[in-house]
Every structure is written in structure tokens, then in C-alpha cells.
mmCIF file of C-alpha atoms in Angstrom:
data_model
loop_
_atom_site.group_PDB
_atom_site.id
_atom_site.type_symbol
_atom_site.label_atom_id
_atom_site.label_comp_id
_atom_site.label_asym_id
_atom_site.label_seq_id
_atom_site.Cartn_x
_atom_site.Cartn_y
_atom_site.Cartn_z
ATOM 1 C CA UNK A 1 -9.632 -43.038 -3.992
ATOM 2 C CA UNK A 2 -12.657 -42.011 -5.907
ATOM 3 C CA UNK A 3 -15.329 -40.082 -3.903
ATOM 4 C CA UNK A 4 -12.905 -39.892 -1.036
ATOM 5 C CA UNK A 5 -13.450 -37.478 1.875
ATOM 6 C CA UNK A 6 -10.106 -35.543 2.270
ATOM 7 C CA UNK A 7 -11.493 -32.293 3.449
ATOM 8 C CA UNK A 8 -8.928 -30.263 5.338
ATOM 9 C CA UNK A 9 -6.295 -32.940 4.792
ATOM 10 C CA UNK A 10 -2.576 -32.027 4.434
ATOM 11 C CA UNK A 11 -1.244 -33.624 1.388
ATOM 12 C CA UNK A 12 1.510 -30.998 0.638
ATOM 13 C CA UNK A 13 4.362 -32.275 -1.506
ATOM 14 C CA UNK A 14 2.649 -35.642 -2.079
ATOM 15 C CA UNK A 15 2.898 -37.371 -5.547
ATOM 16 C CA UNK A 16 -0.673 -38.145 -6.660
ATOM 17 C CA UNK A 17 0.052 -38.288 -10.334
ATOM 18 C CA UNK A 18 -2.509 -40.361 -12.230
ATOM 19 C CA UNK A 19 -4.751 -40.698 -9.041
ATOM 20 C CA UNK A 20 -8.476 -40.995 -9.545
ATOM 21 C CA UNK A 21 -9.936 -38.407 -7.092
ATOM 22 C CA UNK A 22 -13.113 -37.760 -9.139
ATOM 23 C CA UNK A 23 -15.986 -36.674 -6.965
ATOM 24 C CA UNK A 24 -13.731 -36.379 -3.918
ATOM 25 C CA UNK A 25 -14.220 -33.837 -1.196
ATOM 26 C CA UNK A 26 -10.977 -31.869 -0.846
ATOM 27 C CA UNK A 27 -12.554 -28.779 0.683
ATOM 28 C CA UNK A 28 -9.889 -26.706 2.399
ATOM 29 C CA UNK A 29 -7.196 -29.264 1.800
ATOM 30 C CA UNK A 30 -3.544 -28.370 1.727
ATOM 31 C CA UNK A 31 -2.249 -29.517 -1.669
ATOM 32 C CA UNK A 32 0.818 -27.138 -1.730
ATOM 33 C CA UNK A 33 3.376 -28.279 -4.340
ATOM 34 C CA UNK A 34 1.484 -31.589 -4.883
ATOM 35 C CA UNK A 35 2.003 -33.466 -8.120
ATOM 36 C CA UNK A 36 -1.227 -34.285 -9.737
ATOM 37 C CA UNK A 37 -0.030 -34.900 -13.241
ATOM 38 C CA UNK A 38 -2.807 -36.581 -15.355
ATOM 39 C CA UNK A 39 -4.853 -37.013 -12.166
ATOM 40 C CA UNK A 40 -8.663 -37.224 -12.415
ATOM 41 C CA UNK A 41 -10.223 -34.598 -10.234
ATOM 42 C CA UNK A 42 -13.452 -34.224 -12.209
ATOM 43 C CA UNK A 43 -16.428 -33.063 -10.171
ATOM 44 C CA UNK A 44 -14.227 -32.803 -7.081
ATOM 45 C CA UNK A 45 -14.839 -30.181 -4.379
ATOM 46 C CA UNK A 46 -11.679 -28.098 -3.902
ATOM 47 C CA UNK A 47 -13.372 -25.046 -2.537
ATOM 48 C CA UNK A 48 -10.810 -23.031 -0.551
ATOM 49 C CA UNK A 49 -8.082 -25.577 -1.138
ATOM 50 C CA UNK A 50 -4.350 -24.571 -1.296
ATOM 51 C CA UNK A 51 -2.891 -25.840 -4.575
ATOM 52 C CA UNK A 52 -0.128 -23.206 -4.821
ATOM 53 C CA UNK A 53 2.785 -24.466 -6.796
ATOM 54 C CA UNK A 54 0.997 -27.743 -7.626
ATOM 55 C CA UNK A 55 1.552 -29.548 -10.893
ATOM 56 C CA UNK A 56 -1.764 -30.327 -12.442
ATOM 57 C CA UNK A 57 -0.640 -30.610 -16.010
ATOM 58 C CA UNK A 58 -2.810 -32.796 -18.206
ATOM 59 C CA UNK A 59 -5.155 -33.267 -15.224
ATOM 60 C CA UNK A 60 -8.933 -33.621 -15.579
ATOM 61 C CA UNK A 61 -10.753 -30.977 -13.493
ATOM 62 C CA UNK A 62 -13.904 -30.754 -15.523
ATOM 63 C CA UNK A 63 -16.910 -29.843 -13.460
ATOM 64 C CA UNK A 64 -14.751 -29.369 -10.332
ATOM 65 C CA UNK A 65 -15.470 -26.627 -7.784
ATOM 66 C CA UNK A 66 -12.371 -24.568 -7.026
ATOM 67 C CA UNK A 67 -13.934 -21.309 -5.835
ATOM 68 C CA UNK A 68 -11.651 -19.310 -3.514
ATOM 69 C CA UNK A 69 -8.938 -21.909 -4.152
ATOM 70 C CA UNK A 70 -5.195 -20.731 -4.130
ATOM 71 C CA UNK A 71 -3.640 -21.949 -7.417
ATOM 72 C CA UNK A 72 -0.926 -19.274 -7.582
ATOM 73 C CA UNK A 73 2.059 -20.439 -9.488
ATOM 74 C CA UNK A 74 0.366 -23.857 -10.279
ATOM 75 C CA UNK A 75 1.048 -25.677 -13.578
ATOM 76 C CA UNK A 76 -2.278 -26.330 -15.267
ATOM 77 C CA UNK A 77 -0.997 -26.580 -18.831
ATOM 78 C CA UNK A 78 -3.131 -28.718 -21.099
ATOM 79 C CA UNK A 79 -5.478 -29.385 -18.121
ATOM 80 C CA UNK A 80 -9.233 -29.893 -18.717
ATOM 81 C CA UNK A 81 -11.124 -27.387 -16.605
ATOM 82 C CA UNK A 82 -14.287 -27.265 -18.786
ATOM 83 C CA UNK A 83 -17.322 -26.297 -16.715
ATOM 84 C CA UNK A 84 -15.234 -25.869 -13.535
ATOM 85 C CA UNK A 85 -16.031 -23.170 -10.958
ATOM 86 C CA UNK A 86 -12.952 -21.098 -10.323
ATOM 87 C CA UNK A 87 -14.758 -17.927 -9.189
ATOM 88 C CA UNK A 88 -12.631 -15.777 -6.873
ATOM 89 C CA UNK A 89 -9.761 -18.190 -7.187
ATOM 90 C CA UNK A 90 -6.148 -17.076 -7.057
ATOM 91 C CA UNK A 91 -4.458 -18.116 -10.311
ATOM 92 C CA UNK A 92 -1.766 -15.430 -10.269
ATOM 93 C CA UNK A 93 1.303 -16.495 -12.260
ATOM 94 C CA UNK A 94 -0.299 -19.893 -13.014
ATOM 95 C CA UNK A 95 0.585 -21.780 -16.193
ATOM 96 C CA UNK A 96 -2.554 -22.557 -18.209
ATOM 97 C CA UNK A 97 -1.114 -22.773 -21.630
ATOM 98 C CA UNK A 98 -3.292 -25.051 -23.875
ATOM 99 C CA UNK A 99 -5.818 -25.597 -21.088
ATOM 100 C CA UNK A 100 -9.421 -26.294 -21.817
ATOM 101 C CA UNK A 101 -11.400 -23.589 -19.901
ATOM 102 C CA UNK A 102 -14.565 -23.891 -22.034
ATOM 103 C CA UNK A 103 -17.499 -22.426 -20.140
ATOM 104 C CA UNK A 104 -15.484 -22.166 -16.978
ATOM 105 C CA UNK A 105 -16.500 -19.684 -14.225
ATOM 106 C CA UNK A 106 -13.508 -17.360 -13.549
ATOM 107 C CA UNK A 107 -15.627 -14.483 -12.291
ATOM 108 C CA UNK A 108 -13.597 -12.383 -9.887
ATOM 109 C CA UNK A 109 -10.625 -14.632 -10.331
ATOM 110 C CA UNK A 110 -7.004 -13.295 -9.993
ATOM 111 C CA UNK A 111 -5.167 -14.162 -13.111
ATOM 112 C CA UNK A 112 -2.550 -11.481 -12.996
ATOM 113 C CA UNK A 113 0.630 -12.618 -14.704
ATOM 114 C CA UNK A 114 -0.986 -15.910 -15.655
ATOM 115 C CA UNK A 115 0.085 -17.753 -18.867
ATOM 116 C CA UNK A 116 -2.990 -18.603 -20.885
ATOM 117 C CA UNK A 117 -1.456 -18.781 -24.374
ATOM 118 C CA UNK A 118 -3.420 -21.110 -26.627
ATOM 119 C CA UNK A 119 -6.004 -21.802 -23.902
ATOM 120 C CA UNK A 120 -9.643 -22.296 -24.888
ATOM 121 C CA UNK A 121 -11.761 -19.881 -22.869
ATOM 122 C CA UNK A 122 -14.750 -20.041 -25.243
ATOM 123 C CA UNK A 123 -17.860 -19.034 -23.382
ATOM 124 C CA UNK A 124 -15.946 -18.567 -20.105
ATOM 125 C CA UNK A 125 -17.230 -16.151 -17.411
ATOM 126 C CA UNK A 126 -14.415 -13.667 -16.719
ATOM 127 C CA UNK A 127 -16.482 -10.844 -15.400
ATOM 128 C CA UNK A 128 -14.476 -8.707 -12.886
ATOM 129 C CA UNK A 129 -11.457 -10.975 -13.293
ATOM 130 C CA UNK A 130 -7.924 -9.528 -12.823
ATOM 131 C CA UNK A 131 -5.929 -10.350 -16.055
ATOM 132 C CA UNK A 132 -3.307 -7.695 -15.443
ATOM 133 C CA UNK A 133 -0.245 -8.653 -17.570
ATOM 134 C CA UNK A 134 -1.692 -12.024 -18.355
ATOM 135 C CA UNK A 135 -0.488 -13.762 -21.486
ATOM 136 C CA UNK A 136 -3.608 -14.466 -23.628
ATOM 137 C CA UNK A 137 -1.717 -14.783 -26.975
ATOM 138 C CA UNK A 138 -3.490 -17.142 -29.326
ATOM 139 C CA UNK A 139 -6.246 -17.836 -26.774
ATOM 140 C CA UNK A 140 -9.727 -18.596 -27.799
ATOM 141 C CA UNK A 141 -12.095 -16.167 -26.072
ATOM 142 C CA UNK A 142 -14.993 -16.246 -28.440
ATOM 143 C CA UNK A 143 -18.214 -15.700 -26.537
ATOM 144 C CA UNK A 144 -16.384 -15.090 -23.286
ATOM 145 C CA UNK A 145 -17.778 -12.527 -20.827
ATOM 146 C CA UNK A 146 -14.980 -10.043 -19.972
ATOM 147 C CA UNK A 147 -17.343 -7.296 -18.470
ATOM 148 C CA UNK A 148 -15.392 -5.417 -15.846
ATOM 149 C CA UNK A 149 -12.269 -7.464 -16.319
ATOM 150 C CA UNK A 150 -8.908 -5.790 -15.872
ATOM 151 C CA UNK A 151 -6.970 -6.508 -19.118
ATOM 152 C CA UNK A 152 -4.361 -3.762 -18.601
ATOM 153 C CA UNK A 153 -0.918 -4.868 -19.855
ATOM 154 C CA UNK A 154 -2.321 -8.181 -21.038
ATOM 155 C CA UNK A 155 -0.851 -9.825 -24.176
ATOM 156 C CA UNK A 156 -3.788 -10.431 -26.593
ATOM 157 C CA UNK A 157 -1.818 -10.967 -29.928
ATOM 158 C CA UNK A 158 -3.580 -13.487 -32.223
ATOM 159 C CA UNK A 159 -6.350 -14.050 -29.634
ATOM 160 C CA UNK A 160 -9.869 -14.871 -30.843
ATOM 161 C CA UNK A 161 -12.297 -12.392 -29.325
ATOM 162 C CA UNK A 162 -15.248 -13.048 -31.649
ATOM 163 C CA UNK A 163 -18.444 -12.315 -29.848
ATOM 164 C CA UNK A 164 -16.737 -11.658 -26.570
ATOM 165 C CA UNK A 165 -18.341 -9.124 -24.190
ATOM 166 C CA UNK A 166 -15.842 -6.420 -23.372
ATOM 167 C CA UNK A 167 -17.735 -3.502 -21.777
ATOM 168 C CA UNK A 168 -16.577 -2.204 -18.439
#
């Protein structure tokens, strides 16, 4: 299904584990509670998609566009999101432990209550992101831009903040 046009499709509760959806158009698609374990969604367009409660563990979302997407409560543990656009996305209470978010755009994203322990956020754009009560323990935030981010109540024990920009 590589490069498939699934814009506005309703795929809720489907099992798409290990599917190759790289380069696909999933703009505005309903992927609520979908299983996309180890799926390839690299360079896919998921703008405005509903992925709430989806299981994307170990998935490849590198270079994907997920701005304004709803990923609340989604499992993205150990997923590859390097270079992805998650600007203004809702990742509240999402599981991103061990995820690769290298140079990912999370500006204005809602990450309140998100689990980011051990995640690689090196060079990530987190300006104006909501990280209220997020778990960033052991996360790699070296070189990340956290200007204007809300870190109140966030867990930052053993996090690497070398060269991170933290001014408000």
C-alpha cells in the first residue's frame, strides 16, 4: 500500500501492523485505536489525522507530517520519528519512551503527561510546547529548543540538557 491515497479514510480499530504505508496520503484519516506496530509510515502525510489510542510502537515515521494530528494516548514507544513534523499535534498522555525524535518539529505540541523517558530529542524543536507533568527522565535533549515551553511539573531527572535553549 505504499504511496496509497487514504485521505479522510476511516480505518479505526484496523490491524495494520507491519504495513508499508510509506509516502501515503492519510490526511485527515481516522486511525483511532489502529494497530500499526512496526509499520512503515516514513514520509507519509498524516496532517490532522486521528491516531488517538493507536499502537505505533516500533513504527517508522521518519520524515512524516503529523501537524495538528491527534495522538493522545497513543503508544509510540521505540518509534522512529526523526525529522517528522509534529507541530501543534496532541500527544497528551502518549507513550514515547525510547522513541527517536532527533530533529523533530514539536513546536506548539501538547505533550502534557506524555511519557518520554529515554527518548532522543536531540536538536528537536520544542518551542511553545506544553510539557506539563511530562516524564523526560533520562531523555536526550541536547541542542533542543525549549524556548517558551511549559515544563512545570515535568520530570527531568538524569535528562541530558547540554546546549538546550531554555529561555522563556
